[in-house]
mmCIF file of C-alpha atoms in Angstrom:
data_model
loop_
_atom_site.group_PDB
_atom_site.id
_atom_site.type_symbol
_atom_site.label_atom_id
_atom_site.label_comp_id
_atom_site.label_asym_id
_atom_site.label_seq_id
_atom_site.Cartn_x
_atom_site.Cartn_y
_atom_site.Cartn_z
ATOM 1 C CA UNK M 1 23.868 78.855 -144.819
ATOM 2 C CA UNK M 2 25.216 81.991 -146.840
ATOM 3 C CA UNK M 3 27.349 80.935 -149.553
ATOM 4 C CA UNK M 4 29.498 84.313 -151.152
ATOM 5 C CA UNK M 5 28.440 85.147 -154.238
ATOM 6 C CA UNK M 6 24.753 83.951 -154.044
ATOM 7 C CA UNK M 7 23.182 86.499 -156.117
ATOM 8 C CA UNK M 8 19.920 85.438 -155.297
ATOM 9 C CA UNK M 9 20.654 85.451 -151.618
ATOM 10 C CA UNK M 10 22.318 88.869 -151.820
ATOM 11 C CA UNK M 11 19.397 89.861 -153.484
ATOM 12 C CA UNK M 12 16.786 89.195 -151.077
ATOM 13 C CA UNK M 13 18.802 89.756 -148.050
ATOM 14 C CA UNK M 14 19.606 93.115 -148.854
ATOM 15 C CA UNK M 15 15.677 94.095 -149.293
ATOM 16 C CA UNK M 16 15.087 93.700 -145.587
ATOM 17 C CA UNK M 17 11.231 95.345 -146.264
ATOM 18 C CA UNK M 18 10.624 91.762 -147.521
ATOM 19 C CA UNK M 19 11.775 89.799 -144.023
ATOM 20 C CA UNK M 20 8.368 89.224 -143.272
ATOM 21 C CA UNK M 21 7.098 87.521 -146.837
ATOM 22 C CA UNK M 22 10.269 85.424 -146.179
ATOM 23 C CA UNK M 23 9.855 83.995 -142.627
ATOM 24 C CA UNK M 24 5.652 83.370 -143.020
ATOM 25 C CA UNK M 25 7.042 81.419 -145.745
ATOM 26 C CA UNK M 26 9.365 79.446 -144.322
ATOM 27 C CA UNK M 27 6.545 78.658 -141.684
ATOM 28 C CA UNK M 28 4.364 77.748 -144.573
ATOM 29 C CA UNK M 29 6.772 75.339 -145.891
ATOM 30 C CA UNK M 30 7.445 73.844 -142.653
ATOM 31 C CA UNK M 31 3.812 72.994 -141.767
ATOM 32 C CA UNK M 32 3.541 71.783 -145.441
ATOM 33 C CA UNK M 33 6.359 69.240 -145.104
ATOM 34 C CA UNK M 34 4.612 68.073 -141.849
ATOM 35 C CA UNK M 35 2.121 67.377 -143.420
ATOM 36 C CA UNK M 36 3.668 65.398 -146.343
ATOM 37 C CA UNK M 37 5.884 63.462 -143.476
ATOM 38 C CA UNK M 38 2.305 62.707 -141.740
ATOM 39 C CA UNK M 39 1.212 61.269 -145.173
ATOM 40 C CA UNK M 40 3.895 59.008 -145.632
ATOM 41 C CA UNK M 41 3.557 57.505 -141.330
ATOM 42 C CA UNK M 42 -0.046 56.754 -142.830
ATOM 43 C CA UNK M 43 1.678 55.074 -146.247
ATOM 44 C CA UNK M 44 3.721 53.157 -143.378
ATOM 45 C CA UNK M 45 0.722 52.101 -140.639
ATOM 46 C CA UNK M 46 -0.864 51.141 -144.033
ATOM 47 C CA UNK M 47 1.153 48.922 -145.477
ATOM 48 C CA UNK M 48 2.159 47.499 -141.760
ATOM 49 C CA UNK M 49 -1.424 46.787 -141.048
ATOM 50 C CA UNK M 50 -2.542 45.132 -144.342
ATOM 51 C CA UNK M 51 0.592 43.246 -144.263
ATOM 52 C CA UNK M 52 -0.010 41.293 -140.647
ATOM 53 C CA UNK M 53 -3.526 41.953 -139.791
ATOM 54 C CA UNK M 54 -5.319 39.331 -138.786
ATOM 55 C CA UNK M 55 -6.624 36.633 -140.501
ATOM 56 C CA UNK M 56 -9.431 34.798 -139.337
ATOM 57 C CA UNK M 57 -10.313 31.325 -140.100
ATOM 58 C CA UNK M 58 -14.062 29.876 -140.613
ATOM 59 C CA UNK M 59 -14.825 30.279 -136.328
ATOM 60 C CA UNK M 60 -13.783 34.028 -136.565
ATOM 61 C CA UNK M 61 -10.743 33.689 -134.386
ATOM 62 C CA UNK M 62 -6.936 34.822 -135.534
ATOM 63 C CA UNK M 63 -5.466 31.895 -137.110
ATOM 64 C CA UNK M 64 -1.786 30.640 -135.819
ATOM 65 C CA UNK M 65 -0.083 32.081 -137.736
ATOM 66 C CA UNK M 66 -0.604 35.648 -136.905
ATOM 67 C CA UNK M 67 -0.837 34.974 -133.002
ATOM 68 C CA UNK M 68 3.172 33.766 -133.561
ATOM 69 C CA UNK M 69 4.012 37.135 -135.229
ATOM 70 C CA UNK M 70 2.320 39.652 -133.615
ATOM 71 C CA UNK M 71 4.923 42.263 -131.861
ATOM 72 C CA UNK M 72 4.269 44.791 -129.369
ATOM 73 C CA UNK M 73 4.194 47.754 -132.175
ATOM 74 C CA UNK M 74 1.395 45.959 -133.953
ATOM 75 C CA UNK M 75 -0.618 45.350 -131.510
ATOM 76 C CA UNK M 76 -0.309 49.284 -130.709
ATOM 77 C CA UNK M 77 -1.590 49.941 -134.041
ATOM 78 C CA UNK M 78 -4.369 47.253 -133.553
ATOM 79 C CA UNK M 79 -5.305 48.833 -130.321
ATOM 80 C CA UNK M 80 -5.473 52.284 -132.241
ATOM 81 C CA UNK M 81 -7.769 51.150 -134.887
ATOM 82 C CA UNK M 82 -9.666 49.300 -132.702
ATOM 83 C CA UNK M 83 -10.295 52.544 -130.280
ATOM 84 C CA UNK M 84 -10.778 54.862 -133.720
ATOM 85 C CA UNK M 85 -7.583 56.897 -132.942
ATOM 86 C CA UNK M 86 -5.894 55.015 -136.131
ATOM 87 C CA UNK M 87 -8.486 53.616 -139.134
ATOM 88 C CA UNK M 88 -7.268 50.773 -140.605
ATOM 89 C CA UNK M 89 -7.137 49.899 -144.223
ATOM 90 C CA UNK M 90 -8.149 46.707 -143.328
ATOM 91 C CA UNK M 91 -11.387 45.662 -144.109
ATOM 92 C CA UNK M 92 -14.031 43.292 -142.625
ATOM 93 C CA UNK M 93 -13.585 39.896 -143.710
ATOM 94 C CA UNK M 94 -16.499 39.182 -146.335
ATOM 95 C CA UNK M 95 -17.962 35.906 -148.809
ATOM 96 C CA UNK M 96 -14.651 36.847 -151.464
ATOM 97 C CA UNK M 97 -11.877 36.230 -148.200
ATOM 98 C CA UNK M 98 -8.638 37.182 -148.322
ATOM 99 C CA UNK M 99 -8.053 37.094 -152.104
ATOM 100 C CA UNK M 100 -8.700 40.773 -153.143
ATOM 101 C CA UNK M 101 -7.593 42.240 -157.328
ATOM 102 C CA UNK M 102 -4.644 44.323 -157.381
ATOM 103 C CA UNK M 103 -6.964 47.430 -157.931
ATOM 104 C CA UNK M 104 -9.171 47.154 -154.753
ATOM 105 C CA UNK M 105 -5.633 47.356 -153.299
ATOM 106 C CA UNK M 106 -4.598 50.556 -154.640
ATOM 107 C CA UNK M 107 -8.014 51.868 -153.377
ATOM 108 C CA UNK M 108 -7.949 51.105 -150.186
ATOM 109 C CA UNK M 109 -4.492 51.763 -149.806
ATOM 110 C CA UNK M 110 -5.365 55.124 -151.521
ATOM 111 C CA UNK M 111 -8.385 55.469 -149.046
ATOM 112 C CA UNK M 112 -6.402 55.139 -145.985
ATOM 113 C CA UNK M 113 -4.142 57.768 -146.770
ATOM 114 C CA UNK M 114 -6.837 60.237 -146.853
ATOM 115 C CA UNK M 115 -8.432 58.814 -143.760
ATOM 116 C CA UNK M 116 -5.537 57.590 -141.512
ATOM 117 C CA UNK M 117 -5.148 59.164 -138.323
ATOM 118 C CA UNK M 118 -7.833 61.458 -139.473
ATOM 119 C CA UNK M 119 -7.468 64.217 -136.580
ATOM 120 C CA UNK M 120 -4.234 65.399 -136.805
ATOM 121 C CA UNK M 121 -4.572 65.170 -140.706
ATOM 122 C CA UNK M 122 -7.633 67.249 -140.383
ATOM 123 C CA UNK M 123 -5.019 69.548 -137.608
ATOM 124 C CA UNK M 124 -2.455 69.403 -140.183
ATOM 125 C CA UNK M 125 -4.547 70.142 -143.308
ATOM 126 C CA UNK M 126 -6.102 73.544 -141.661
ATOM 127 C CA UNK M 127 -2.891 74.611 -140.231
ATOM 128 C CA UNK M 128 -1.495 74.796 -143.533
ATOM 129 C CA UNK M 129 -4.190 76.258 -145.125
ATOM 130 C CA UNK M 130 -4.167 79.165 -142.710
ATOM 131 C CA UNK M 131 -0.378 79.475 -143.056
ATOM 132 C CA UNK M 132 -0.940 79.574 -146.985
ATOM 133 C CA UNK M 133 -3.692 82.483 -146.500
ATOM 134 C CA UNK M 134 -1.067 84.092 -143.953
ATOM 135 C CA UNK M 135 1.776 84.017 -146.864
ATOM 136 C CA UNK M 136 -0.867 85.922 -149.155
ATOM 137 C CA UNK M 137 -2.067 88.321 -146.685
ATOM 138 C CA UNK M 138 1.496 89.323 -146.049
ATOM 139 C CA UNK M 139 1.994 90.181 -149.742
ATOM 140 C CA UNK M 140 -1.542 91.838 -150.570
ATOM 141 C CA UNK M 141 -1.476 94.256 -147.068
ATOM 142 C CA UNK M 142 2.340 95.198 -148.346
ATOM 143 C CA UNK M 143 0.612 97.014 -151.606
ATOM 144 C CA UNK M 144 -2.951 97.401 -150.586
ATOM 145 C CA UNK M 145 -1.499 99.797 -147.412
ATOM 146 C CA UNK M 146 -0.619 102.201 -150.104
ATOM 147 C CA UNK M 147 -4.620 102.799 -150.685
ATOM 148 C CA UNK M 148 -5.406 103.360 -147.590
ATOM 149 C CA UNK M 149 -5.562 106.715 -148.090
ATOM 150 C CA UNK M 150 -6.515 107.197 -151.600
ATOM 151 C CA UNK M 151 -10.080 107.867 -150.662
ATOM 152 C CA UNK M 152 -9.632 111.102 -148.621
ATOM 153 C CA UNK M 153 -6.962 112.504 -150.939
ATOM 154 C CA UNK M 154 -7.702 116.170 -152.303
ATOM 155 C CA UNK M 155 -6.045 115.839 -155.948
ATOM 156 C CA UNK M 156 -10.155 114.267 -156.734
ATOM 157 C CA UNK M 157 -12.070 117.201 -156.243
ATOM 158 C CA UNK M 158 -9.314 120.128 -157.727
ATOM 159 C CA UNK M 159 -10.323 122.668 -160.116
ATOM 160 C CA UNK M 160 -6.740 121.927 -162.181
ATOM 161 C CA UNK M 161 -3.347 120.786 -160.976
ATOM 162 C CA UNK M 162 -2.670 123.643 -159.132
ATOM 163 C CA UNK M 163 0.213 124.637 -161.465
ATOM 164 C CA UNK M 164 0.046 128.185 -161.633
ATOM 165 C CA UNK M 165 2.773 131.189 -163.390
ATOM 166 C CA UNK M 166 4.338 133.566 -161.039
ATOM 167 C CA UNK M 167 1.017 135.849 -162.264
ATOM 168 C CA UNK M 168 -1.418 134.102 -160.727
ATOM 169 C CA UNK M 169 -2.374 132.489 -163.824
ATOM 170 C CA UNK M 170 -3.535 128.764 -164.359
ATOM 171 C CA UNK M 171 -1.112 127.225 -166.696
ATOM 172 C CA UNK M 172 -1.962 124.348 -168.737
ATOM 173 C CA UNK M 173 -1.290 120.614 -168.181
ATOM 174 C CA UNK M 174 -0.513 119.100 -171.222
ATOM 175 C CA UNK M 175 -0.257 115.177 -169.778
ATOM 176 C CA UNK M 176 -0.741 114.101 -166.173
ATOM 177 C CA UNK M 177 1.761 111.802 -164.493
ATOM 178 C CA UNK M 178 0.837 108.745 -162.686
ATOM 179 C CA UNK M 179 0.452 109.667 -158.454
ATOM 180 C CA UNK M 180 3.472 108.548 -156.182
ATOM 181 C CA UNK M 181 0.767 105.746 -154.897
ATOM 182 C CA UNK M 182 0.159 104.127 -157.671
ATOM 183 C CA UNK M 183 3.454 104.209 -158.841
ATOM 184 C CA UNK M 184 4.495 102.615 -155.282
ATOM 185 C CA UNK M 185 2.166 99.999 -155.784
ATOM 186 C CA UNK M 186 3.313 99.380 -159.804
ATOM 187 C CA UNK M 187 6.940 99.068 -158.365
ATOM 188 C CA UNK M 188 5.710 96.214 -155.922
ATOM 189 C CA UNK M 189 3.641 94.105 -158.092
ATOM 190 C CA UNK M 190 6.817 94.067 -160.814
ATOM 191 C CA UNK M 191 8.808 93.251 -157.843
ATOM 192 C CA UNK M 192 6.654 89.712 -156.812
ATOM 193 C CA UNK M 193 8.304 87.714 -159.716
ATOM 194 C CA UNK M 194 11.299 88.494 -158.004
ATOM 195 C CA UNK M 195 10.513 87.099 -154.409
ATOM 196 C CA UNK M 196 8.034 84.459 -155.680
ATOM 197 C CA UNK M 197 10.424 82.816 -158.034
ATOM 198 C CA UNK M 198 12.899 82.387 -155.168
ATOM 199 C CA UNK M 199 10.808 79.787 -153.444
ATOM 200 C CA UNK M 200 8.076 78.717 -156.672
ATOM 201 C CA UNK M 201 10.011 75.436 -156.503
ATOM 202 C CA UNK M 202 9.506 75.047 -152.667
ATOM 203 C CA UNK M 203 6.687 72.711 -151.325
ATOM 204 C CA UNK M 204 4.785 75.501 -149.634
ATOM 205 C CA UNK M 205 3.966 77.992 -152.124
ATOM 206 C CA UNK M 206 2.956 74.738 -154.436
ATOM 207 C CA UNK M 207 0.492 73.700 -151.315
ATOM 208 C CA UNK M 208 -3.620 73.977 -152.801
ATOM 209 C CA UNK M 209 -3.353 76.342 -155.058
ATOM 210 C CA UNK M 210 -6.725 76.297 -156.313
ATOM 211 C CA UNK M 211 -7.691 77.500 -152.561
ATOM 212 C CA UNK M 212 -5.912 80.640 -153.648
ATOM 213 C CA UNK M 213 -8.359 83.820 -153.569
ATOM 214 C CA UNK M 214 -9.584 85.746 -156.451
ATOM 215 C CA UNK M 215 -8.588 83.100 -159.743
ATOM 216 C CA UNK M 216 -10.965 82.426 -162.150
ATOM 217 C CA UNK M 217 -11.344 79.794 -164.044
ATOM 218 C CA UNK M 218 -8.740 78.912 -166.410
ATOM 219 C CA UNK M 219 -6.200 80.015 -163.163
ATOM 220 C CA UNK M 220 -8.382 76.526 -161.467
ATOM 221 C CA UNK M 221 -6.705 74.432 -164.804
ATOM 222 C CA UNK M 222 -3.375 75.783 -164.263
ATOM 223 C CA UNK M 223 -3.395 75.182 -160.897
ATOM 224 C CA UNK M 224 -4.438 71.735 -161.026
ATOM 225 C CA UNK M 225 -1.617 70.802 -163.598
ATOM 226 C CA UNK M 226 0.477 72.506 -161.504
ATOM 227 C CA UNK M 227 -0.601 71.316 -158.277
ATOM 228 C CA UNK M 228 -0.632 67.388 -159.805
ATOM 229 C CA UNK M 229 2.959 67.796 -161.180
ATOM 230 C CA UNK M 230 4.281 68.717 -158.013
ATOM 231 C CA UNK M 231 7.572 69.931 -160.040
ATOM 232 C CA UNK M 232 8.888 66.312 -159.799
ATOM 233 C CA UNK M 233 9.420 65.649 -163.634
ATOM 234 C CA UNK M 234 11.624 64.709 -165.797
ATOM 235 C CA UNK M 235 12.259 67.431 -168.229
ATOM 236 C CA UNK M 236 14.043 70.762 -166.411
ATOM 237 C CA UNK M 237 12.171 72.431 -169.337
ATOM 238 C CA UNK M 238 8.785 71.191 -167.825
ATOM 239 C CA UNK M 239 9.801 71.669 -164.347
ATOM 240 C CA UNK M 240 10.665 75.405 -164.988
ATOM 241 C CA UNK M 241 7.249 75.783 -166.901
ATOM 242 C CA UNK M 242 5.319 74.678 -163.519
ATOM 243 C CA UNK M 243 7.574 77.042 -161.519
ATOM 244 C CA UNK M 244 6.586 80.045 -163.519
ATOM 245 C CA UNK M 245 2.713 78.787 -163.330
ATOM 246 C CA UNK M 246 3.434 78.535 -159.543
ATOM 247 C CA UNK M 247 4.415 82.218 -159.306
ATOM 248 C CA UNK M 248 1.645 83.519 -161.784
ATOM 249 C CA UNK M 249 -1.106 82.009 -159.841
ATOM 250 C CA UNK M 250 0.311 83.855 -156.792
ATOM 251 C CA UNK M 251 1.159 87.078 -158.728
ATOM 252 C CA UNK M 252 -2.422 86.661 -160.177
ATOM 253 C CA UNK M 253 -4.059 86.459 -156.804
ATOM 254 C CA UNK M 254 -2.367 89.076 -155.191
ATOM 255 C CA UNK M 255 -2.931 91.425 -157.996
ATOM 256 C CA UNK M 256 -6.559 90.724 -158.301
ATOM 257 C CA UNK M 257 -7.019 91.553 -154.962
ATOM 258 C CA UNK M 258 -5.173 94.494 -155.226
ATOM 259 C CA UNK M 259 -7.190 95.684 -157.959
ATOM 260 C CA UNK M 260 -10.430 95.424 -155.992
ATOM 261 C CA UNK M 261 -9.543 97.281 -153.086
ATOM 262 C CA UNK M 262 -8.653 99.632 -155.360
ATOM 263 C CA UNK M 263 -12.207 100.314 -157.135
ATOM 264 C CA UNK M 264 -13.544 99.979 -153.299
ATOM 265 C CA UNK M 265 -11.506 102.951 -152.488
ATOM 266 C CA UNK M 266 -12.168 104.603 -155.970
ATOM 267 C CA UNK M 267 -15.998 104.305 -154.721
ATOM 268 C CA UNK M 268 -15.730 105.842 -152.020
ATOM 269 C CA UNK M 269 -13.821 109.259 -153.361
ATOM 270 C CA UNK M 270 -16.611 112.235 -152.477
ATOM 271 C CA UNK M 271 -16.184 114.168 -155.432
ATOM 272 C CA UNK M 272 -14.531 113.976 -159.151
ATOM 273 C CA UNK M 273 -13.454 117.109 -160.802
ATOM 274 C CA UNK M 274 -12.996 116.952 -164.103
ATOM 275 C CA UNK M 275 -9.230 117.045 -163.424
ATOM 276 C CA UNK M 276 -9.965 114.840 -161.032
ATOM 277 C CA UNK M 277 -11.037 112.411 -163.542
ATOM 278 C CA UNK M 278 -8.429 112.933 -165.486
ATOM 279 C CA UNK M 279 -5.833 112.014 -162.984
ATOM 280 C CA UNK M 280 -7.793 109.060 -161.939
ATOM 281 C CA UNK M 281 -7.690 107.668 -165.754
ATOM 282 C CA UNK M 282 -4.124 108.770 -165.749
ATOM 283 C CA UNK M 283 -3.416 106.156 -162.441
ATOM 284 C CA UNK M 284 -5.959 103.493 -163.842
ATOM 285 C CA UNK M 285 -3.972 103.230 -167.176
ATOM 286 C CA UNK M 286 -0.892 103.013 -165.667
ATOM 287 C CA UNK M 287 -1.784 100.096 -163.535
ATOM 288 C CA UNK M 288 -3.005 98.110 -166.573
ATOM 289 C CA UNK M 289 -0.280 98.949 -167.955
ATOM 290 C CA UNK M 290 1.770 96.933 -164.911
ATOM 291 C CA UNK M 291 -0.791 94.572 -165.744
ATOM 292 C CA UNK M 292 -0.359 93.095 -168.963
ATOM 293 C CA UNK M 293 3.254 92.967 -168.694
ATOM 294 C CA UNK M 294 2.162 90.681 -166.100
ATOM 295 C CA UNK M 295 0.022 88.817 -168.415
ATOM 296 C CA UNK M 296 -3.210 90.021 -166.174
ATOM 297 C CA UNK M 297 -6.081 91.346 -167.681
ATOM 298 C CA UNK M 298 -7.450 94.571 -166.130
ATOM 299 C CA UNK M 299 -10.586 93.530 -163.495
ATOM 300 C CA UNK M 300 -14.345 94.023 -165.045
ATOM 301 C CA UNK M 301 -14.992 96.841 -162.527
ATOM 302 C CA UNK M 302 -11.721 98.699 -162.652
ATOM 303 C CA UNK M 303 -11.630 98.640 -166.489
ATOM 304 C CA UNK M 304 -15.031 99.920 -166.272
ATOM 305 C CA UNK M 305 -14.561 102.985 -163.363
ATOM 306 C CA UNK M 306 -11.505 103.850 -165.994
ATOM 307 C CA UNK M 307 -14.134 104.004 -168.912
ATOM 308 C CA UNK M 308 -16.447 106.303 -167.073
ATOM 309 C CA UNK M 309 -14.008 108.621 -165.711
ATOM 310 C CA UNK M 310 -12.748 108.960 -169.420
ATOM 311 C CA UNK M 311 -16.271 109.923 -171.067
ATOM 312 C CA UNK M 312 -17.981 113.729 -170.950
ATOM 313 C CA UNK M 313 -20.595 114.332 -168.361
ATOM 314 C CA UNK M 314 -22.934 114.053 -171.681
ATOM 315 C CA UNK M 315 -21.955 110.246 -172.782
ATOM 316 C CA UNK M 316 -22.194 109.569 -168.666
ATOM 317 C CA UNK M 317 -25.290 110.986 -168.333
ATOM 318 C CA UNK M 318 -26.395 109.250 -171.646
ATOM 319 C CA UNK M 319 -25.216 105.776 -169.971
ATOM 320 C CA UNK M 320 -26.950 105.968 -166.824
ATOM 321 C CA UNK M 321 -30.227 107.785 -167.809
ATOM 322 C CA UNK M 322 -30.773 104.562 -170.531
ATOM 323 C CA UNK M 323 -33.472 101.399 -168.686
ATOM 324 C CA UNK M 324 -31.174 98.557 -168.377
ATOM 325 C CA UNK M 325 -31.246 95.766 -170.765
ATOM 326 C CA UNK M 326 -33.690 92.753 -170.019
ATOM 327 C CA UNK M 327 -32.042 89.617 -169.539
ATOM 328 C CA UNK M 328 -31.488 86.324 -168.509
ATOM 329 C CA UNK M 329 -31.287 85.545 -164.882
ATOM 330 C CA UNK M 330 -27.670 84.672 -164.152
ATOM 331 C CA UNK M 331 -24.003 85.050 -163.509
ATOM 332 C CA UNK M 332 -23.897 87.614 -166.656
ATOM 333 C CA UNK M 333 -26.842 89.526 -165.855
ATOM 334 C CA UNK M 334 -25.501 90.124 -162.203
ATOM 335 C CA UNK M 335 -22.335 91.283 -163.800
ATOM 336 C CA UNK M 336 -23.776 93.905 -165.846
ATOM 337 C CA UNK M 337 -25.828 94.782 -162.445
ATOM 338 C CA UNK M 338 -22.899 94.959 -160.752
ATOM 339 C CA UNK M 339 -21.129 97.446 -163.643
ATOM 340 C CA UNK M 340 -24.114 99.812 -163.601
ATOM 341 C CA UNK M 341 -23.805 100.212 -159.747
ATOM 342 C CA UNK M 342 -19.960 101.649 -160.546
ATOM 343 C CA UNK M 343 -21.415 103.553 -163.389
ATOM 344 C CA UNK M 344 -24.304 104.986 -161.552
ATOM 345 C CA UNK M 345 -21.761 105.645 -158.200
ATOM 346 C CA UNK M 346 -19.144 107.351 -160.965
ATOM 347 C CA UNK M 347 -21.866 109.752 -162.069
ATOM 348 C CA UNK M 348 -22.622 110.946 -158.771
ATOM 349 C CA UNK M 349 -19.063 112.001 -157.759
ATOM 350 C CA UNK M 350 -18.907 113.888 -160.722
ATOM 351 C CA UNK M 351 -21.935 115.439 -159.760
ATOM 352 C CA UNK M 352 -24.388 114.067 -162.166
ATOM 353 C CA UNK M 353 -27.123 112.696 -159.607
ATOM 354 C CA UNK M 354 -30.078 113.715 -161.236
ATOM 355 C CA UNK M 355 -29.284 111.520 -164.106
ATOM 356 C CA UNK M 356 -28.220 108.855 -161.920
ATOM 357 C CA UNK M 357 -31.370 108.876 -160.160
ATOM 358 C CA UNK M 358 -32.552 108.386 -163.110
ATOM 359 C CA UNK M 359 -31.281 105.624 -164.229
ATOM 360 C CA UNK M 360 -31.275 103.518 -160.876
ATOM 361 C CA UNK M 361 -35.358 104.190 -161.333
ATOM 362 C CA UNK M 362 -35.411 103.165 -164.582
ATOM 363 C CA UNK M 363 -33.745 99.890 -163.722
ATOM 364 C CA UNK M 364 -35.915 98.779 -161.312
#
């Protein structure tokens, strides 16, 4: 319901280009509170079935006492756990009997919940997970569209801007501004906070985060602290703290991805001019720039295409023409691997393939 005055809701329903975001993630939250409503009919078949289940006496038939209570719902459940549609929490009568500790209780009443009605949990559980990857493909294809094209665009491979006097004559370009595409995509990532905030207190965007593509590995700490408050404390100063982790996790994601489609389509540019370059740096820089007001540290291969497109065709050359450095077999080693691919592939659209022939010989 639309209450005047609602900046929030003003807000978001005047930016109709953001309908979508909103409605995958109101299915998202519905599918997530389905699943928290299934959770608590498994809290109730539970407690319902370790409260009356039968108790059997030394012959290993149902005492009295439970044949005088048992009601037509129980003996549904019963039924159920007996055909495996329902597991029960109850388990097989053993030497200790019925007298069990207070913690083997909490177990198994923790097990069932994980294991009760186990099919539709299981139904449940991926439904939300692919309504949580739907929410972040909605966001990440609303900026990474604006790439699509980056690739085939002529501005790589000019001579100079193509400013020119009324002579004929080149003029120069003092400073390059940032291209309309990466500016689109700067004004979209600022804009996330905005959208994300809206609903960071909302079950569904609080669903698995550490599912969430592209975090590394302090993200996986926040995430769990975030994911184990649940935003249910005390403090309003705490809860607010675990909203804004909530929406940097997401902006992270998104923005991570962003950035790698982004050296994919930088690869894939023909030819780099020397302006070209220029221009390139120009859009890199601004981007990290969006970035760490963001509090997001530039990706290892886009900080690195932005340090080779900055350097003279000599330091280049002199970068991939040297053997690569011996090392340890491992996550860092394939790292460095991984930057002197971009290195080598940055050296060949600017033309300098002899040198990175070189070099991918000398690293093998």
């Amino acid at each position: 319901m639309r209450v005047e005055g609602d900046a929030a809701y003003d807000n978001l329903s005047s930016d109709d280009e953001w309908a979508d975001f909103r409605a995958v993630v109101a299915i998202h939250n519905a599918l997530v509170m389905l699943l928290g409503r299934h959770e608590a009919l498994a809290d109730m078949f539970s407690a319902a079935l370790a409260a009356r289940a039968p108790v059997q006496d030394e012959s290993g038939t149902p005492s009295e006492a439970h044949a005088a209570t048992t009601d037509i719902p129980l003996a549904f459940m019963l039924a159920a756990a007996q055909q495996g549609r329902l597991r029960s929490a109850t388990p097989a009568n053993d030497s200790k009997g019925p007298h069990k500790t207070s913690a083997s209780d909490a177990l198994e009443k923790s097990a069932f919940a994980e294991t009760a009605l186990p099919s539709s949990r299981q139904a449940l559980v991926e439904a939300a997970g692919s309504s949580q990857a739907l929410v972040f493909d909605c966001l990440f294809r609303r900026v990474g569209k604006h790439l699509d094209t980056l690739s085939s665009m002529d501005c790589w491979g000019l001579a100079s801007g193509g400013v020119t006097s009324p002579f004929d004559l080149d003029l120069p370009q003092f400073s390059l501004s940032p291209l309309a595409y990466i500016t689109r995509i700067g004004e979209l990532l600022l804009a996330l906070p905005l959208h994300l905030d809206t609903f960071s207190g909302e079950p569904s965007l609080q669903f698995s985060l550490e599912t969430l593509p592209n975090l590394v590995s302090t993200d996986a700490v926040v995430a769990s602290h975030a994911g184990d408050a649940g935003l249910d404390t005390g403090s309003q100063a705490s809860g607010d703290e675990d909203e804004r982790d909530v929406t940097h996790l997401w902006i992270s994601a998104v923005s991570r991805a962003v950035e790698a489609k982004y050296v994919d389509c930088i690869l894939r540019i023909p030819r780099l001019t020397p302006y070209g370059c220029k221009q390139l740096a120009t859009d890199i820089s601004y981007l990290s720039n969006v970035l760490a007001a963001m509090e997001i540290d530039l990706e290892p291969r886009l900080a690195e295409v932005q340090l080779r497109v900055e350097q003279t065709d000599a330091e280049l050359a002199g970068v991939v023409e040297a053997p690569a450095e011996s090392g340890s077999a491992g996550a860092a080693e394939a790292g460095r691997d991984v930057l002197a691919q971009v290195a080598q592939r940055i050296a060949e659209q600017r033309g300098l393939k002899d040198a990175a022939s070189r070099g991918v010989a000398s690293s093998r």
